[in-house]
mmCIF file of C-alpha atoms in Angstrom:
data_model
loop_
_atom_site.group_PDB
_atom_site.id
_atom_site.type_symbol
_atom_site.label_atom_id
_atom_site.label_comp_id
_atom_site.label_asym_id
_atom_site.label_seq_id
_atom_site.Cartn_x
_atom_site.Cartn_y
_atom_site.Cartn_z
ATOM 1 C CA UNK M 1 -21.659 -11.041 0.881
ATOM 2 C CA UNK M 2 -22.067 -11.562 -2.821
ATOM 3 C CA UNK M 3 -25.307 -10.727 -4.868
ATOM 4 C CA UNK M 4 -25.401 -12.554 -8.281
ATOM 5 C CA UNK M 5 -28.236 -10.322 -10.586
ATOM 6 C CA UNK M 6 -28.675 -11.634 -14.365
ATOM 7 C CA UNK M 7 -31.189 -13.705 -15.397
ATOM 8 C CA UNK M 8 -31.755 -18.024 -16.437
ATOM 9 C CA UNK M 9 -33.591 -17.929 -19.360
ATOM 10 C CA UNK M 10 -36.433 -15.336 -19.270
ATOM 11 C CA UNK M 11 -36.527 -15.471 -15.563
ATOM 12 C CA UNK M 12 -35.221 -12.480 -13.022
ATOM 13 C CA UNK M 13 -32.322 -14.435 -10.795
ATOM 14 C CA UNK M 14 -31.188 -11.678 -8.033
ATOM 15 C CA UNK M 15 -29.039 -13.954 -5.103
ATOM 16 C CA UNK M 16 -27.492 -12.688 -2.103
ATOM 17 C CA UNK M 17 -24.921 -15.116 -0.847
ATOM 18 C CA UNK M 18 -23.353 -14.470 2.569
ATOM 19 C CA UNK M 19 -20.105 -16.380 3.782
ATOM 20 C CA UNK M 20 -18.304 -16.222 6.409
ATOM 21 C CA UNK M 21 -14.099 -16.350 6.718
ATOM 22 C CA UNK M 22 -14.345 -20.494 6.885
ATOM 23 C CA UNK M 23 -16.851 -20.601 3.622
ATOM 24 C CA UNK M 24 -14.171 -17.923 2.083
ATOM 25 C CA UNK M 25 -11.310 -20.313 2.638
ATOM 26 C CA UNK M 26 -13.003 -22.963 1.359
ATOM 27 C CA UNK M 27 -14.266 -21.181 -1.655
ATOM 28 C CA UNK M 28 -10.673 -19.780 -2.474
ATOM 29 C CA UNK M 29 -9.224 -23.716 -1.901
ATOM 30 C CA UNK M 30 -11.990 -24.649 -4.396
ATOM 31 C CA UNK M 31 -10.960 -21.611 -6.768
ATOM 32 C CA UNK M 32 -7.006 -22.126 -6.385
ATOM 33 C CA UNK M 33 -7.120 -26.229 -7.146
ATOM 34 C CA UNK M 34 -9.421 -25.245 -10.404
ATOM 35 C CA UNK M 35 -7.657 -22.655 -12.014
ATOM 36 C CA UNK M 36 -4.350 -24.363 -11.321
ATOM 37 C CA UNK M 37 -5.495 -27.150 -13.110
ATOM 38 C CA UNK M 38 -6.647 -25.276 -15.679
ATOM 39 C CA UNK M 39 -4.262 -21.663 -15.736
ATOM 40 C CA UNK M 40 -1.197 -20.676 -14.589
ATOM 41 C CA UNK M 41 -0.298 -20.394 -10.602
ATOM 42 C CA UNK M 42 -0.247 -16.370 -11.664
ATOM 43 C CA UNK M 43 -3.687 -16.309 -12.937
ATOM 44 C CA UNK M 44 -4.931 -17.966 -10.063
ATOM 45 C CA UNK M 45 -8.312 -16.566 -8.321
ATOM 46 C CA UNK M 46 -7.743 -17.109 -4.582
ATOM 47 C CA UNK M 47 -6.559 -14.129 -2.665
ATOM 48 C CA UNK M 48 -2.665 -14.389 -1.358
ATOM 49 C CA UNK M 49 -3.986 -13.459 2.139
ATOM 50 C CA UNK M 50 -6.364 -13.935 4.050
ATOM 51 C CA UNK M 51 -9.081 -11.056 4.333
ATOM 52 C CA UNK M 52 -9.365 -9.259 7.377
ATOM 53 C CA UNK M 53 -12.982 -8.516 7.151
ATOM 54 C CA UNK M 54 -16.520 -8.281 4.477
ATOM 55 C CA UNK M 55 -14.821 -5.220 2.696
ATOM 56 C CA UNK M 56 -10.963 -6.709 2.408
ATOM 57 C CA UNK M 57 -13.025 -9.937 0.979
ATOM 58 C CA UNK M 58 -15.075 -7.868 -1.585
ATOM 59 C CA UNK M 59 -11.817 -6.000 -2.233
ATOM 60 C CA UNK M 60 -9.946 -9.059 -2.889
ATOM 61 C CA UNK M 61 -12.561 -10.303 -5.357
ATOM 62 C CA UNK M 62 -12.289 -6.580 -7.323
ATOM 63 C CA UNK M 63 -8.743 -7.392 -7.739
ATOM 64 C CA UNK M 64 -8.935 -11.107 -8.668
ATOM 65 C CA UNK M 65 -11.306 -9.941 -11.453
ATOM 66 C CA UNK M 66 -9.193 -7.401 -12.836
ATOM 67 C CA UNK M 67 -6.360 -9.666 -12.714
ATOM 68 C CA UNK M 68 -7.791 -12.652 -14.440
ATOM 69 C CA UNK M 69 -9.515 -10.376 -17.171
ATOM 70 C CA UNK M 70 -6.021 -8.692 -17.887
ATOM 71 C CA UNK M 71 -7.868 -5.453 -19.414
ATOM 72 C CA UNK M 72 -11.585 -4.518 -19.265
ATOM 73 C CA UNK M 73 -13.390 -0.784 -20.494
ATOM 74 C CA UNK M 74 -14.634 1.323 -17.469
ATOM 75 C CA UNK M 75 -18.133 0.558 -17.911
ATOM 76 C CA UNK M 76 -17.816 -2.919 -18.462
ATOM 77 C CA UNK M 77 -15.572 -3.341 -15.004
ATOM 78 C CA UNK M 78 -17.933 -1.116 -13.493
ATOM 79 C CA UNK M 79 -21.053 -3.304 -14.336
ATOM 80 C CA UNK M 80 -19.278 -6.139 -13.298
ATOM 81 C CA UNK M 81 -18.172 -4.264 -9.543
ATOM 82 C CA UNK M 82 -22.256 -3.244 -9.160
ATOM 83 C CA UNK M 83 -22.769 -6.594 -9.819
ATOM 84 C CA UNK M 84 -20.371 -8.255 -6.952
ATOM 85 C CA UNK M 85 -21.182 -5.453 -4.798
ATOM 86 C CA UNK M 86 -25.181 -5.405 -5.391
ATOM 87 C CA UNK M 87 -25.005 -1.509 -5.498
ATOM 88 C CA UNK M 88 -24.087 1.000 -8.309
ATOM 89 C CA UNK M 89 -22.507 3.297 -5.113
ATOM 90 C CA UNK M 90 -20.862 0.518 -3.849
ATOM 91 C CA UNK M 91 -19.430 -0.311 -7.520
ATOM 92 C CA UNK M 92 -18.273 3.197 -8.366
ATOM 93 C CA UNK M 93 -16.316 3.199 -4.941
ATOM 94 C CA UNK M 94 -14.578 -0.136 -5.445
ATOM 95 C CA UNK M 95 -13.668 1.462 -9.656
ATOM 96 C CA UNK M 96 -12.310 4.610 -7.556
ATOM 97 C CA UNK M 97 -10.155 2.393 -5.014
ATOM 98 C CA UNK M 98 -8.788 0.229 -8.422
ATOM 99 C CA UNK M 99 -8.237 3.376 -10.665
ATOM 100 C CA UNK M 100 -6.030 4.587 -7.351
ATOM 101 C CA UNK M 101 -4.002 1.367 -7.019
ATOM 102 C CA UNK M 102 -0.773 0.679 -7.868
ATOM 103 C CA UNK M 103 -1.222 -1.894 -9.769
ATOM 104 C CA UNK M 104 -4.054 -1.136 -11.677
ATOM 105 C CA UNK M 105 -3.012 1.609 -15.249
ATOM 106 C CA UNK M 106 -6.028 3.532 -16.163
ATOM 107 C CA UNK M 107 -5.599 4.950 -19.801
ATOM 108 C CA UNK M 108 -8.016 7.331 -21.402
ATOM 109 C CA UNK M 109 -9.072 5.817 -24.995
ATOM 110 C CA UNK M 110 -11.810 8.420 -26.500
ATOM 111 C CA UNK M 111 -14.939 8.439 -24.350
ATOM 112 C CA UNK M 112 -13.929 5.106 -22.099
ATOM 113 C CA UNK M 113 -10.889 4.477 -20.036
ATOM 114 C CA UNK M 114 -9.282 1.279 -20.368
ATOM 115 C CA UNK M 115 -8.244 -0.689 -16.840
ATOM 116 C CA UNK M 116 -5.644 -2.622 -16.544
ATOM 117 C CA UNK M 117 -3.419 -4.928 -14.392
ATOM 118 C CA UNK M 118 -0.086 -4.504 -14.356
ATOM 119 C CA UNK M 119 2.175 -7.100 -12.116
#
């Protein structure tokens, strides 16, 4: 499931969007013939395997937007995790699982730690 909150204009938009493993597929085919038109195979958006369930999908997505940012502050990743996730518990968990991968750096710059991917 994905929940989009922001808004169009002056108007509240808060969408829940729930797919299931054939929409995923699809939606990573989509993602992977775009951004290989338009990036590098590397920077590429759709997961190398296939998730295994909802929370290896959401997972996936965490990573792919680390990835394809390169470096992002704490709170901004973090706002951007409550926002895939549609919960600020859910977020922190999914910052906690990144900050403890190994291929995520986390380095302390003055009141906000910087994320980053390293490949």
């Amino acid at each position: 499931m994905l929940r989009i909150r922001g808004t169009v204009g002056a108007m509240p938009v808060d969408l829940t969007v729930e797919l299931d493993d054939s929409d995923w597929a699809k939606l990573g085919a989509a993602l992977g013939a775009q951004s290989q038109s338009e990036q590098s195979p590397a920077a590429s958006l759709t997961p190398t395997a296939k998730p295994q369930n909802q929370d290896d999908a959401v997972w996936q997505v965490a990573q792919d937007l680390l990835r394809k940012a390169g470096k992002l502050s704490g709170p901004d990743l973090l706002e951007q995790l409550e926002g895939l996730t549609g919960s600020a518990a859910a977020g922190k968990r999914l910052l906690v699982r990144l900050r403890h991968s190994s291929q995520v750096k986390v380095v302390s710059s003055g009141d906000t730690p910087l994320y980053s991917w390293v490949e």
